[in-house]
mmCIF file of C-alpha atoms and ligand atoms in Angstrom:
data_model
loop_
_atom_site.group_PDB
_atom_site.id
_atom_site.type_symbol
_atom_site.label_atom_id
_atom_site.label_comp_id
_atom_site.label_asym_id
_atom_site.label_seq_id
_atom_site.Cartn_x
_atom_site.Cartn_y
_atom_site.Cartn_z
ATOM 1 C CA MET A 1 -10.664 17.135 -46.503
ATOM 2 C CA ARG A 2 -13.095 14.271 -44.961
ATOM 3 C CA LYS A 3 -14.887 11.917 -47.231
ATOM 4 C CA THR A 4 -17.639 11.344 -44.670
ATOM 5 C CA TYR A 5 -19.836 13.157 -42.740
ATOM 6 C CA LEU A 6 -18.665 13.626 -39.344
ATOM 7 C CA ASN A 7 -22.151 13.351 -37.162
ATOM 8 C CA PHE A 8 -22.071 15.858 -34.078
ATOM 9 C CA SER A 9 -23.094 13.342 -31.592
ATOM 10 C CA LEU A 10 -23.531 9.528 -32.083
ATOM 11 C CA PRO A 11 -24.183 7.087 -28.774
ATOM 12 C CA PHE A 12 -21.296 4.807 -27.573
ATOM 13 C CA ILE A 13 -23.563 1.586 -27.734
ATOM 14 C CA GLY A 14 -21.882 -2.332 -27.879
ATOM 15 C CA GLU A 15 -23.004 -5.809 -27.866
ATOM 16 C CA GLU A 16 -23.786 -5.559 -24.250
ATOM 17 C CA GLU A 17 -26.597 -3.358 -24.672
ATOM 18 C CA VAL A 18 -27.808 -5.132 -27.952
ATOM 19 C CA ASN A 19 -27.902 -8.459 -25.602
ATOM 20 C CA GLU A 20 -29.361 -6.898 -22.571
ATOM 21 C CA VAL A 21 -32.192 -5.575 -24.665
ATOM 22 C CA ALA A 22 -32.787 -8.949 -26.970
ATOM 23 C CA LYS A 23 -32.459 -10.481 -23.028
ATOM 24 C CA CYS A 24 -35.476 -8.022 -21.807
ATOM 25 C CA LEU A 25 -37.732 -8.844 -25.076
ATOM 26 C CA ARG A 26 -37.369 -12.182 -24.899
ATOM 27 C CA SER A 27 -38.172 -12.547 -21.171
ATOM 28 C CA GLY A 28 -41.943 -10.744 -21.878
ATOM 29 C CA TRP A 29 -41.025 -8.179 -19.360
ATOM 30 C CA LEU A 30 -40.919 -5.102 -21.469
ATOM 31 C CA THR A 31 -42.265 -2.230 -19.063
ATOM 32 C CA THR A 32 -41.009 -0.944 -15.355
ATOM 33 C CA GLY A 33 -39.883 -4.045 -13.809
ATOM 34 C CA PRO A 34 -36.502 -5.934 -12.459
ATOM 35 C CA LYS A 35 -34.609 -3.827 -14.769
ATOM 36 C CA VAL A 36 -35.561 -0.627 -13.818
ATOM 37 C CA LYS A 37 -34.898 -1.908 -10.408
ATOM 38 C CA LYS A 38 -31.327 -3.189 -10.943
ATOM 39 C CA PHE A 39 -30.574 0.133 -12.515
ATOM 40 C CA GLU A 40 -31.822 2.417 -10.009
ATOM 41 C CA ASN A 41 -30.237 0.610 -7.499
ATOM 42 C CA GLU A 42 -26.758 0.787 -9.477
ATOM 43 C CA PHE A 43 -27.221 4.596 -10.204
ATOM 44 C CA SER A 44 -27.710 5.497 -6.467
ATOM 45 C CA ASN A 45 -24.536 3.428 -5.655
ATOM 46 C CA TYR A 46 -22.851 5.124 -8.078
ATOM 47 C CA ILE A 47 -23.752 8.666 -7.089
ATOM 48 C CA GLY A 48 -23.910 8.063 -3.423
ATOM 49 C CA CYS A 49 -27.468 9.482 -3.021
ATOM 50 C CA LYS A 50 -29.932 7.585 -1.065
ATOM 51 C CA HIS A 51 -32.946 7.334 -3.396
ATOM 52 C CA ALA A 52 -33.117 7.211 -7.444
ATOM 53 C CA ILE A 53 -36.069 7.145 -9.401
ATOM 54 C CA ALA A 54 -35.981 6.339 -13.495
ATOM 55 C CA VAL A 55 -38.767 7.854 -15.582
ATOM 56 C CA ASN A 56 -38.921 8.600 -19.245
ATOM 57 C CA SER A 57 -37.121 11.631 -19.617
ATOM 58 C CA GLY A 58 -34.934 14.392 -18.009
ATOM 59 C CA THR A 59 -38.071 16.651 -18.389
ATOM 60 C CA ALA A 60 -40.158 14.438 -16.382
ATOM 61 C CA ALA A 61 -37.781 14.221 -13.839
ATOM 62 C CA LEU A 62 -37.564 17.926 -13.640
ATOM 63 C CA HIS A 63 -41.854 17.872 -13.664
ATOM 64 C CA LEU A 64 -41.547 15.431 -10.782
ATOM 65 C CA ALA A 65 -39.097 17.207 -8.571
ATOM 66 C CA LEU A 66 -41.167 20.444 -8.736
ATOM 67 C CA ASP A 67 -44.414 18.659 -7.948
ATOM 68 C CA ALA A 68 -42.505 17.196 -5.116
ATOM 69 C CA ILE A 69 -42.055 20.440 -3.559
ATOM 70 C CA GLY A 70 -45.113 21.366 -3.927
ATOM 71 C CA LEU A 71 -45.024 24.081 -6.583
ATOM 72 C CA GLN A 72 -48.128 25.906 -6.907
ATOM 73 C CA ARG A 73 -49.644 28.385 -9.869
ATOM 74 C CA GLY A 74 -48.202 31.799 -9.268
ATOM 75 C CA ASP A 75 -45.141 31.074 -7.891
ATOM 76 C CA LYS A 76 -41.627 31.909 -8.889
ATOM 77 C CA VAL A 77 -38.813 29.684 -10.033
ATOM 78 C CA ILE A 78 -35.255 30.973 -10.788
ATOM 79 C CA VAL A 79 -33.512 29.898 -13.806
ATOM 80 C CA PRO A 80 -30.955 30.695 -16.115
ATOM 81 C CA THR A 81 -31.701 32.367 -19.338
ATOM 82 C CA PHE A 82 -28.985 30.198 -21.251
ATOM 83 C CA THR A 83 -30.233 26.749 -20.859
ATOM 84 C CA PHE A 84 -32.514 24.368 -22.967
ATOM 85 C CA GLY A 85 -36.289 24.963 -22.920
ATOM 86 C CA ALA A 86 -37.142 22.009 -20.915
ATOM 87 C CA THR A 87 -35.751 23.883 -17.898
ATOM 88 C CA ALA A 88 -38.277 26.440 -17.727
ATOM 89 C CA GLU A 89 -40.947 24.759 -19.495
ATOM 90 C CA VAL A 90 -41.689 22.390 -16.355
ATOM 91 C CA VAL A 91 -42.085 25.760 -14.321
ATOM 92 C CA ARG A 92 -45.202 26.686 -16.804
ATOM 93 C CA TYR A 93 -46.847 23.233 -16.619
ATOM 94 C CA PHE A 94 -47.964 24.552 -13.706
ATOM 95 C CA ASP A 95 -48.789 28.096 -14.377
ATOM 96 C CA ALA A 96 -45.661 29.375 -12.206
ATOM 97 C CA ILE A 97 -43.385 31.713 -13.516
ATOM 98 C CA PRO A 98 -39.712 31.130 -14.543
ATOM 99 C CA VAL A 99 -37.567 34.285 -13.718
ATOM 100 C CA PHE A 100 -34.529 34.417 -15.974
ATOM 101 C CA ILE A 101 -31.292 35.449 -14.618
ATOM 102 C CA ASP A 102 -28.074 35.680 -16.573
ATOM 103 C CA VAL A 103 -25.322 33.529 -16.513
ATOM 104 C CA ASP A 104 -21.367 33.833 -15.519
ATOM 105 C CA PRO A 105 -19.205 34.878 -18.889
ATOM 106 C CA LYS A 106 -16.768 32.368 -18.140
ATOM 107 C CA THR A 107 -18.569 29.249 -16.876
ATOM 108 C CA PHE A 108 -21.740 29.827 -18.936
ATOM 109 C CA ASN A 109 -23.611 28.591 -15.555
ATOM 110 C CA ILE A 110 -25.792 31.108 -13.641
ATOM 111 C CA SER A 111 -24.526 33.449 -11.684
ATOM 112 C CA PRO A 112 -25.100 33.890 -7.956
ATOM 113 C CA GLY A 113 -24.157 37.421 -7.826
ATOM 114 C CA LYS A 114 -27.118 38.258 -10.388
ATOM 115 C CA ILE A 115 -29.592 36.019 -8.517
ATOM 116 C CA GLU A 116 -28.765 37.946 -5.470
ATOM 117 C CA GLU A 117 -28.988 41.020 -7.302
ATOM 118 C CA TYR A 118 -32.837 39.767 -8.103
ATOM 119 C CA LEU A 119 -33.793 38.876 -5.006
ATOM 120 C CA ASN A 120 -32.123 42.181 -3.375
ATOM 121 C CA TYR A 121 -34.159 44.174 -5.807
ATOM 122 C CA HIS A 122 -37.551 42.246 -5.978
ATOM 123 C CA ASN A 123 -38.209 41.989 -1.896
ATOM 124 C CA ASP A 124 -42.081 41.988 -2.412
ATOM 125 C CA GLU A 125 -41.666 39.223 -4.629
ATOM 126 C CA ILE A 126 -39.383 36.972 -2.142
ATOM 127 C CA SER A 127 -42.429 35.063 -0.521
ATOM 128 C CA HIS A 128 -43.606 33.909 -4.034
ATOM 129 C CA ILE A 129 -40.168 32.444 -5.253
ATOM 130 C CA LYS A 130 -39.722 29.151 -4.419
ATOM 131 C CA ALA A 131 -36.822 27.402 -5.867
ATOM 132 C CA ILE A 132 -33.731 27.556 -8.173
ATOM 133 C CA ILE A 133 -33.308 25.236 -10.883
ATOM 134 C CA PRO A 134 -29.183 25.557 -11.544
ATOM 135 C CA VAL A 135 -28.167 23.871 -14.951
ATOM 136 C CA HIS A 136 -24.592 22.569 -14.791
ATOM 137 C CA PHE A 137 -23.856 23.966 -17.871
ATOM 138 C CA ALA A 138 -21.707 21.617 -20.408
ATOM 139 C CA GLY A 139 -20.895 19.507 -17.517
ATOM 140 C CA GLN A 140 -19.165 21.924 -15.098
ATOM 141 C CA ALA A 141 -20.879 22.393 -12.168
ATOM 142 C CA CYS A 142 -22.553 25.771 -10.836
ATOM 143 C CA ASP A 143 -21.190 27.431 -7.982
ATOM 144 C CA MET A 144 -23.017 25.186 -5.420
ATOM 145 C CA ASP A 145 -21.928 27.030 -2.050
ATOM 146 C CA ASN A 146 -23.515 30.522 -2.925
ATOM 147 C CA ILE A 147 -26.356 29.085 -4.456
ATOM 148 C CA LEU A 148 -27.211 26.971 -1.318
ATOM 149 C CA ALA A 149 -26.454 30.099 0.876
ATOM 150 C CA LEU A 150 -28.796 32.056 -1.082
ATOM 151 C CA ALA A 151 -31.723 29.379 -0.819
ATOM 152 C CA MET A 152 -30.542 29.050 2.892
ATOM 153 C CA LEU A 153 -31.168 32.681 3.432
ATOM 154 C CA TYR A 154 -34.409 33.008 1.220
ATOM 155 C CA ASP A 155 -35.783 29.550 1.928
ATOM 156 C CA LEU A 156 -35.894 28.154 -1.802
ATOM 157 C CA LYS A 157 -35.420 24.654 -2.496
ATOM 158 C CA VAL A 158 -32.745 23.518 -4.856
ATOM 159 C CA ILE A 159 -33.133 21.691 -7.895
ATOM 160 C CA GLU A 160 -30.555 21.167 -9.948
ATOM 161 C CA ASP A 161 -30.799 20.392 -13.730
ATOM 162 C CA ALA A 162 -27.795 17.829 -14.281
ATOM 163 C CA ALA A 163 -28.766 17.076 -17.840
ATOM 164 C CA HIS A 164 -25.153 17.393 -18.839
ATOM 165 C CA ALA A 165 -23.652 16.368 -15.822
ATOM 166 C CA ILE A 166 -22.617 12.375 -15.400
ATOM 167 C CA PRO A 167 -20.368 12.619 -13.720
ATOM 168 C CA THR A 168 -19.188 16.049 -12.532
ATOM 169 C CA CYS A 169 -17.874 16.693 -8.939
ATOM 170 C CA TYR A 170 -18.436 19.831 -7.129
ATOM 171 C CA LYS A 171 -15.558 20.288 -4.509
ATOM 172 C CA ASP A 172 -15.709 16.855 -2.526
ATOM 173 C CA LYS A 173 -19.086 16.021 -3.395
ATOM 174 C CA ILE A 174 -20.677 14.281 -6.882
ATOM 175 C CA VAL A 175 -23.597 16.045 -8.417
ATOM 176 C CA GLY A 176 -26.820 14.152 -7.271
ATOM 177 C CA THR A 177 -25.412 14.488 -3.680
ATOM 178 C CA ILE A 178 -25.837 18.656 -3.559
ATOM 179 C CA GLY A 179 -29.094 20.183 -3.749
ATOM 180 C CA ASP A 180 -32.388 19.059 -2.466
ATOM 181 C CA ILE A 181 -33.326 16.718 -5.608
ATOM 182 C CA THR A 182 -31.231 16.328 -9.147
ATOM 183 C CA ALA A 183 -32.697 15.500 -12.064
ATOM 184 C CA PHE A 184 -30.661 13.726 -14.933
ATOM 185 C CA SER A 185 -31.302 13.330 -18.688
ATOM 186 C CA PHE A 186 -30.521 9.798 -20.739
ATOM 187 C CA TYR A 187 -31.657 11.517 -23.903
ATOM 188 C CA ALA A 188 -29.693 10.114 -27.040
ATOM 189 C CA THR A 189 -26.813 12.641 -27.099
ATOM 190 C CA LYS A 190 -26.302 12.888 -23.216
ATOM 191 C CA CYS A 191 -23.325 11.594 -21.112
ATOM 192 C CA ILE A 192 -25.019 8.145 -20.416
ATOM 193 C CA THR A 193 -27.960 7.359 -22.478
ATOM 194 C CA THR A 194 -31.355 4.532 -22.582
ATOM 195 C CA GLY A 195 -32.404 6.165 -25.609
ATOM 196 C CA GLU A 196 -35.248 8.375 -24.059
ATOM 197 C CA GLY A 197 -35.080 8.476 -19.966
ATOM 198 C CA GLY A 198 -34.197 10.189 -16.975
ATOM 199 C CA ILE A 199 -33.454 10.027 -13.381
ATOM 200 C CA ILE A 200 -34.293 11.820 -10.253
ATOM 201 C CA ALA A 201 -31.865 11.739 -7.458
ATOM 202 C CA THR A 202 -32.541 12.647 -3.938
ATOM 203 C CA ASP A 203 -32.405 12.139 -0.076
ATOM 204 C CA ASN A 204 -35.642 13.243 1.253
ATOM 205 C CA GLU A 205 -38.067 10.279 1.682
ATOM 206 C CA GLU A 206 -41.258 11.815 1.694
ATOM 207 C CA TRP A 207 -40.250 13.592 -2.123
ATOM 208 C CA VAL A 208 -39.439 9.797 -2.679
ATOM 209 C CA GLN A 209 -42.845 8.584 -1.735
ATOM 210 C CA ARG A 210 -44.726 11.388 -3.770
ATOM 211 C CA MET A 211 -42.401 11.412 -7.250
ATOM 212 C CA THR A 212 -43.061 7.247 -6.729
ATOM 213 C CA ILE A 213 -46.694 7.776 -6.884
ATOM 214 C CA MET A 214 -46.920 10.758 -9.491
ATOM 215 C CA GLN A 215 -44.692 8.792 -12.234
ATOM 216 C CA LEU A 216 -46.877 6.127 -12.646
ATOM 217 C CA HIS A 217 -50.915 7.593 -12.465
ATOM 218 C CA GLY A 218 -50.735 8.321 -8.851
ATOM 219 C CA ILE A 219 -51.157 4.945 -8.170
ATOM 220 C CA SER A 220 -49.904 3.426 -4.805
ATOM 221 C CA LYS A 221 -47.794 0.410 -6.396
ATOM 222 C CA ASP A 222 -46.225 -0.066 -9.351
ATOM 223 C CA ALA A 223 -47.353 -2.613 -11.798
ATOM 224 C CA TRP A 224 -44.649 -4.922 -11.131
ATOM 225 C CA LYS A 225 -45.472 -5.789 -7.973
ATOM 226 C CA ARG A 226 -49.386 -5.686 -8.922
ATOM 227 C CA TYR A 227 -48.673 -8.393 -11.299
ATOM 228 C CA THR A 228 -46.664 -10.567 -10.291
ATOM 229 C CA ALA A 229 -47.015 -13.360 -7.743
ATOM 230 C CA ASP A 230 -46.344 -11.505 -4.887
ATOM 231 C CA GLY A 231 -48.192 -8.477 -5.787
ATOM 232 C CA SER A 232 -52.372 -7.991 -5.621
ATOM 233 C CA TRP A 233 -54.859 -6.783 -8.415
ATOM 234 C CA TYR A 234 -55.800 -3.842 -6.082
ATOM 235 C CA TYR A 235 -54.657 -0.423 -6.208
ATOM 236 C CA GLU A 236 -55.566 2.810 -5.460
ATOM 237 C CA ILE A 237 -55.546 6.363 -7.264
ATOM 238 C CA HIS A 238 -54.480 8.846 -4.794
ATOM 239 C CA GLN A 239 -53.451 11.794 -7.320
ATOM 240 C CA PRO A 240 -54.013 12.590 -11.015
ATOM 241 C CA GLY A 241 -50.652 11.534 -11.682
ATOM 242 C CA TYR A 242 -48.201 11.194 -14.690
ATOM 243 C CA LYS A 243 -47.202 8.448 -17.222
ATOM 244 C CA TYR A 244 -43.473 9.056 -16.695
ATOM 245 C CA ASN A 245 -42.121 5.582 -15.891
ATOM 246 C CA MET A 246 -39.063 3.821 -17.348
ATOM 247 C CA THR A 247 -39.007 0.822 -19.502
ATOM 248 C CA ASP A 248 -37.620 -2.288 -18.891
ATOM 249 C CA ILE A 249 -35.952 -1.786 -21.992
ATOM 250 C CA ALA A 250 -34.711 1.216 -21.699
ATOM 251 C CA ALA A 251 -33.238 0.468 -18.395
ATOM 252 C CA ALA A 252 -31.488 -2.489 -20.459
ATOM 253 C CA ILE A 253 -29.482 -0.094 -22.153
ATOM 254 C CA GLY A 254 -28.952 2.216 -19.243
ATOM 255 C CA ILE A 255 -27.319 -0.754 -17.160
ATOM 256 C CA HIS A 256 -24.466 -1.076 -19.524
ATOM 257 C CA GLN A 257 -24.196 2.559 -20.311
ATOM 258 C CA LEU A 258 -23.739 3.259 -16.578
ATOM 259 C CA ASN A 259 -20.983 0.836 -16.210
ATOM 260 C CA LYS A 260 -19.386 2.525 -19.092
ATOM 261 C CA CYS A 261 -20.011 5.936 -17.714
ATOM 262 C CA ASP A 262 -16.084 6.714 -16.530
ATOM 263 C CA LEU A 263 -14.525 4.898 -19.942
ATOM 264 C CA MET A 264 -16.990 7.556 -21.596
ATOM 265 C CA TYR A 265 -16.078 10.140 -19.613
ATOM 266 C CA ASN A 266 -12.220 9.533 -20.018
ATOM 267 C CA LYS A 267 -12.695 9.091 -24.021
ATOM 268 C CA ARG A 268 -14.515 12.610 -23.883
ATOM 269 C CA LYS A 269 -11.693 14.256 -21.337
ATOM 270 C CA ASN A 270 -9.312 12.918 -23.498
ATOM 271 C CA ILE A 271 -10.783 14.765 -26.634
ATOM 272 C CA ALA A 272 -10.914 17.884 -24.456
ATOM 273 C CA LYS A 273 -7.222 17.719 -24.037
ATOM 274 C CA GLN A 274 -6.499 17.252 -27.488
ATOM 275 C CA TYR A 275 -9.000 20.135 -28.337
ATOM 276 C CA ASN A 276 -7.499 22.713 -25.645
ATOM 277 C CA HIS A 277 -4.030 21.518 -26.690
ATOM 278 C CA ALA A 278 -4.681 22.522 -30.685
ATOM 279 C CA PHE A 279 -6.600 25.414 -30.175
ATOM 280 C CA SER A 280 -4.030 26.857 -27.672
ATOM 281 C CA THR A 281 -2.095 28.696 -30.206
ATOM 282 C CA LEU A 282 -5.611 30.181 -31.808
ATOM 283 C CA ASP A 283 -6.843 31.914 -28.750
ATOM 284 C CA ALA A 284 -6.621 35.791 -30.440
ATOM 285 C CA TYR A 285 -9.597 33.893 -33.025
ATOM 286 C CA LEU A 286 -11.329 31.705 -30.365
ATOM 287 C CA SER A 287 -11.827 30.889 -26.834
ATOM 288 C CA THR A 288 -11.316 27.231 -25.215
ATOM 289 C CA PRO A 289 -13.848 26.334 -22.435
ATOM 290 C CA PHE A 290 -13.136 27.334 -18.990
ATOM 291 C CA VAL A 291 -12.368 24.851 -16.077
ATOM 292 C CA TYR A 292 -11.863 25.638 -12.667
ATOM 293 C CA GLN A 293 -8.528 23.963 -11.587
ATOM 294 C CA ASN A 294 -9.855 21.755 -8.617
ATOM 295 C CA LYS A 295 -8.340 18.422 -7.783
ATOM 296 C CA VAL A 296 -11.675 16.575 -7.687
ATOM 297 C CA THR A 297 -12.261 13.147 -9.746
ATOM 298 C CA TYR A 298 -14.657 14.699 -12.119
ATOM 299 C CA PRO A 299 -13.795 18.382 -12.802
ATOM 300 C CA HIS A 300 -16.342 18.621 -15.881
ATOM 301 C CA ALA A 301 -17.908 15.815 -17.604
ATOM 302 C CA TRP A 302 -17.383 17.258 -20.883
ATOM 303 C CA HIS A 303 -20.759 16.949 -22.146
ATOM 304 C CA LEU A 304 -20.468 19.436 -24.700
ATOM 305 C CA TYR A 305 -17.128 21.457 -25.928
ATOM 306 C CA ILE A 306 -17.729 24.934 -26.740
ATOM 307 C CA ILE A 307 -15.624 27.255 -28.281
ATOM 308 C CA GLN A 308 -16.427 31.125 -28.706
ATOM 309 C CA LEU A 309 -15.479 32.647 -31.702
ATOM 310 C CA ASN A 310 -13.533 35.863 -31.104
ATOM 311 C CA LEU A 311 -15.281 37.678 -33.591
ATOM 312 C CA GLU A 312 -13.461 40.823 -33.556
ATOM 313 C CA ASN A 313 -10.571 39.207 -35.235
ATOM 314 C CA LEU A 314 -12.706 37.331 -37.957
ATOM 315 C CA THR A 315 -14.531 37.952 -41.200
ATOM 316 C CA ILE A 316 -17.096 35.588 -40.786
ATOM 317 C CA ASN A 317 -19.927 35.340 -38.109
ATOM 318 C CA ARG A 318 -20.795 32.276 -36.009
ATOM 319 C CA ALA A 319 -23.391 30.996 -38.775
ATOM 320 C CA ARG A 320 -20.699 31.056 -41.526
ATOM 321 C CA PHE A 321 -18.342 29.203 -39.243
ATOM 322 C CA ILE A 322 -20.945 26.492 -38.854
ATOM 323 C CA GLU A 323 -21.678 26.506 -42.763
ATOM 324 C CA GLU A 324 -17.928 26.401 -43.336
ATOM 325 C CA MET A 325 -17.052 23.329 -40.855
ATOM 326 C CA LYS A 326 -20.267 21.540 -42.839
ATOM 327 C CA LYS A 327 -18.573 21.735 -45.871
ATOM 328 C CA ARG A 328 -15.654 20.398 -44.416
ATOM 329 C CA ASN A 329 -17.978 17.347 -43.516
ATOM 330 C CA ILE A 330 -17.707 18.166 -39.819
ATOM 331 C CA GLY A 331 -21.093 18.335 -37.674
ATOM 332 C CA THR A 332 -21.373 21.143 -35.040
ATOM 333 C CA SER A 333 -23.972 22.749 -32.666
ATOM 334 C CA VAL A 334 -25.719 25.755 -30.700
ATOM 335 C CA HIS A 335 -26.296 25.274 -27.213
ATOM 336 C CA PHE A 336 -28.398 26.984 -26.623
ATOM 337 C CA ILE A 337 -30.894 29.921 -27.768
ATOM 338 C CA PRO A 338 -31.024 31.756 -24.433
ATOM 339 C CA LEU A 339 -34.810 31.354 -23.123
ATOM 340 C CA HIS A 340 -35.621 35.073 -23.084
ATOM 341 C CA LEU A 341 -35.009 35.783 -26.789
ATOM 342 C CA GLN A 342 -37.716 32.731 -27.428
ATOM 343 C CA PRO A 343 -41.270 34.344 -28.799
ATOM 344 C CA TYR A 344 -43.102 32.688 -26.002
ATOM 345 C CA TYR A 345 -41.143 33.696 -22.939
ATOM 346 C CA GLN A 346 -41.453 37.382 -24.840
ATOM 347 C CA LYS A 347 -45.002 37.271 -25.602
ATOM 348 C CA THR A 348 -45.773 36.020 -22.003
ATOM 349 C CA TYR A 349 -43.468 37.867 -19.990
ATOM 350 C CA GLY A 350 -42.156 40.935 -22.312
ATOM 351 C CA TYR A 351 -38.518 39.555 -22.139
ATOM 352 C CA LYS A 352 -36.323 41.614 -24.765
ATOM 353 C CA LYS A 353 -33.116 41.210 -26.588
ATOM 354 C CA GLY A 354 -30.751 43.374 -24.277
ATOM 355 C CA HIS A 355 -31.916 41.885 -21.139
ATOM 356 C CA PHE A 356 -29.221 39.822 -20.427
ATOM 357 C CA PRO A 357 -25.807 40.515 -21.931
ATOM 358 C CA ASN A 358 -23.711 37.920 -20.917
ATOM 359 C CA ALA A 359 -25.919 35.154 -22.022
ATOM 360 C CA GLU A 360 -26.302 37.073 -25.449
ATOM 361 C CA LYS A 361 -22.821 37.502 -26.153
ATOM 362 C CA ILE A 362 -21.964 33.728 -25.522
ATOM 363 C CA TYR A 363 -25.304 33.109 -27.652
ATOM 364 C CA GLU A 364 -23.946 35.272 -30.611
ATOM 365 C CA ARG A 365 -20.015 33.283 -30.709
ATOM 366 C CA CYS A 366 -20.511 29.671 -29.325
ATOM 367 C CA VAL A 367 -20.443 26.591 -31.538
ATOM 368 C CA SER A 368 -20.355 23.215 -30.173
ATOM 369 C CA LEU A 369 -17.874 20.674 -31.271
ATOM 370 C CA PRO A 370 -18.240 17.152 -31.510
ATOM 371 C CA ILE A 371 -16.899 15.193 -28.225
ATOM 372 C CA TYR A 372 -18.120 11.470 -27.846
ATOM 373 C CA PRO A 373 -16.538 8.320 -27.212
ATOM 374 C CA LYS A 374 -17.324 7.232 -30.474
ATOM 375 C CA MET A 375 -14.672 9.659 -32.038
ATOM 376 C CA THR A 376 -11.493 8.148 -33.419
ATOM 377 C CA HIS A 377 -8.455 9.756 -33.221
ATOM 378 C CA GLU A 378 -8.806 10.970 -37.321
ATOM 379 C CA ASP A 379 -12.023 12.299 -36.498
ATOM 380 C CA VAL A 380 -10.482 14.423 -33.641
ATOM 381 C CA ARG A 381 -7.961 15.080 -36.087
ATOM 382 C CA ASP A 382 -10.425 16.441 -38.590
ATOM 383 C CA VAL A 383 -12.569 18.531 -36.050
ATOM 384 C CA ILE A 384 -9.104 20.331 -35.275
ATOM 385 C CA GLU A 385 -7.655 20.769 -38.834
ATOM 386 C CA SER A 386 -11.163 22.024 -40.026
ATOM 387 C CA VAL A 387 -11.182 24.527 -37.649
ATOM 388 C CA LYS A 388 -7.592 25.739 -38.180
ATOM 389 C CA ASP A 389 -8.235 25.843 -41.446
ATOM 390 C CA ILE A 390 -11.323 28.184 -41.172
ATOM 391 C CA ILE A 391 -9.657 30.376 -38.905
ATOM 392 C CA ALA A 392 -6.484 30.817 -41.397
ATOM 393 C CA LYS A 393 -9.066 31.597 -44.344
ATOM 394 C CA PHE A 394 -11.269 34.096 -42.256
ATOM 395 C CA LYS A 395 -8.975 35.691 -39.995
ATOM 396 C CA LEU A 396 -8.531 39.476 -40.211
HETATM 397 C C1 PLP B 401 -31.576 17.593 -22.594
HETATM 398 C C2 PLP B 401 -31.639 18.616 -21.781
HETATM 399 C C3 PLP B 401 -33.180 18.186 -20.548
HETATM 400 C C4 PLP B 401 -34.219 17.493 -20.722
HETATM 401 O O1 PLP B 401 -33.741 16.340 -20.581
HETATM 402 P P1 PLP B 401 -34.400 15.329 -21.996
HETATM 403 O O2 PLP B 401 -34.280 13.791 -21.556
HETATM 404 O O3 PLP B 401 -34.781 15.426 -23.306
HETATM 405 O O4 PLP B 401 -36.298 15.396 -21.466
HETATM 406 C C5 PLP B 401 -33.373 19.336 -19.537
HETATM 407 N N1 PLP B 401 -32.128 20.120 -19.588
HETATM 408 C C6 PLP B 401 -30.805 20.554 -20.164
HETATM 409 C C7 PLP B 401 -29.985 21.645 -19.495
HETATM 410 C C8 PLP B 401 -30.900 19.614 -21.234
HETATM 411 O O5 PLP B 401 -29.610 19.544 -21.806
#
């Protein structure tokens, strides 16, 4: 048994990040400036998108994306129920309505079949439905061909929530170059981090202009241009914008995280491989993540490694499994509690338990295991041994 507690997640921060942040602090330029520009340029080069706008969270990125497409009060946006709160709350910022859709039981991604079913049965609402926000759950891309086909047919915008998905490929494309706008998150637990942060990727010039203005008070020029020698003191407020700009301190971290994106990806992929191998003999008691067998560069970003317990063959439930892991000094988590089970959405829209059986079934059984580049070989071994030990003790 482990002597020390293994965190569920820890960032992979080296001397490069520490030195870059120190340099930034010593430079006297702390807020949005040259490091943010550099980070945006390097990010768009890495992804292959035309434009990248760095902001202070993934939630801000989603909010600005919905603002750019002109979402209005009373509009509807299709969102998977199995996601983090941010995906739907940004729709509420506009007093618009999130329409929850069930997920695919294998991938946990929004089901295009269920979207189509909804659109077919709610013909009277079609003119109000403006967008779909697919979430590339855990780091595997959604069925984008079918989502894009539905979006085309019903004239919907596709705003991808790629908080888990860097780097992720869908067929020959990398996530960030597929839908209309893609929002990434650099929260501390995500694939790459800036502490808090996010970025918006798009090829559309008009939306870039709108999002650039809205991210900083609706002002037409950013602070960097205004206060340096080649800028001027003059500014105009064109909209009541937001305060969503990324700091140079955060970008200093991001520049080096992006450099290590592939290295970190390979480390996570390697952990996933070890888990898959170790748990292959336990398939009566738990299932490992389903991955499409596509020959692409990044089939799955492995932001999360989620097992599903086969409760029929165990004497304990999920909560008890997590407790047992904790007793063995292993941190785990649950991603996520379906949104239609949350009090706010139940109270506001009348959602109830039973509405989305796939998400509910996954939720009752899912446990996220630690998967991050800082984990040592011993850490991975300890997770595997703990899972095996619990199964042996509590199998029927
Ligand atoms: C983390 C996350 C977000 C929000 O990102 P923040 O940077 O924390 O605002 C949005 N959607 C999903 C699915 C996430 O996991």
